[in-house]
Amino acid sequence: MTATRTFTKTAPPEWLLAMWKEIDDKTFGAGFDCFAENAICNLGVADWHGRETIRENLRAFIDRGFTAHHDVAEYWDGGSLKIFHGVVTMTFDDPSKAIVKPTMTHFFYMDESDPSKVSRWVGSVGPIEF
């Protein structure tokens, strides 16, 4: 299958910044409303189905002993597909562990019936282990 899509490099939208802020602040609130109720999230080996499952599994991951801060390096808008590249600064609760700053790449597929919502989130973030 061959497809062509045009992307525009632009400032990240508010919905994306709100989602990262919810993770960074460990609040996991309204910023997750960017996801459709039946959204699917594949981060690394994760296969999470449903907005609330995504929210709760991310909360459980972040609560494993670190604080995250997400920074946008670039954001590309391709209509129904959005691409994000950035860096997440991970500061561990254990001061003997060094701060790490892995790169992130995320694909956000927007919902066909409501293009303001994410229906699928596919992403990768390193490291794979601390």
PDB file of N, CA, C and O in Angstrom, residues 1-5:
ATOM      1  N   MET A   1       0.840  -1.171   0.000  1.00  0.00           N
ATOM      2  CA  MET A   1       0.000   0.000   0.000  1.00  0.00           C
ATOM      3  C   MET A   1       0.887   1.237   0.000  1.00  0.00           C
ATOM      4  O   MET A   1       1.860   1.327   0.742  1.00  0.00           O
ATOM      5  N   THR A   2       0.525   2.192  -0.833  1.00  0.00           N
ATOM      6  CA  THR A   2       1.246   3.454  -0.918  1.00  0.00           C
ATOM      7  C   THR A   2       0.293   4.581  -0.574  1.00  0.00           C
ATOM      8  O   THR A   2      -0.841   4.606  -1.052  1.00  0.00           O
ATOM      9  N   ALA A   3       0.753   5.482   0.256  1.00  0.00           N
ATOM     10  CA  ALA A   3      -0.048   6.644   0.625  1.00  0.00           C
ATOM     11  C   ALA A   3       0.859   7.858   0.696  1.00  0.00           C
ATOM     12  O   ALA A   3       2.033   7.742   1.030  1.00  0.00           O
ATOM     13  N   THR A   4       0.316   8.996   0.376  1.00  0.00           N
ATOM     14  CA  THR A   4       1.046  10.250   0.463  1.00  0.00           C
ATOM     15  C   THR A   4       0.310  11.163   1.417  1.00  0.00           C
ATOM     16  O   THR A   4      -0.917  11.247   1.383  1.00  0.00           O
ATOM     17  N   ARG A   5       1.081  11.814   2.285  1.00  0.00           N
ATOM     18  CA  ARG A   5       0.478  12.718   3.266  1.00  0.00           C
ATOM     19  C   ARG A   5       1.404  13.917   3.403  1.00  0.00           C
ATOM     20  O   ARG A   5       2.619  13.785   3.450  1.00  0.00           O
TER      21      ARG A   5
END
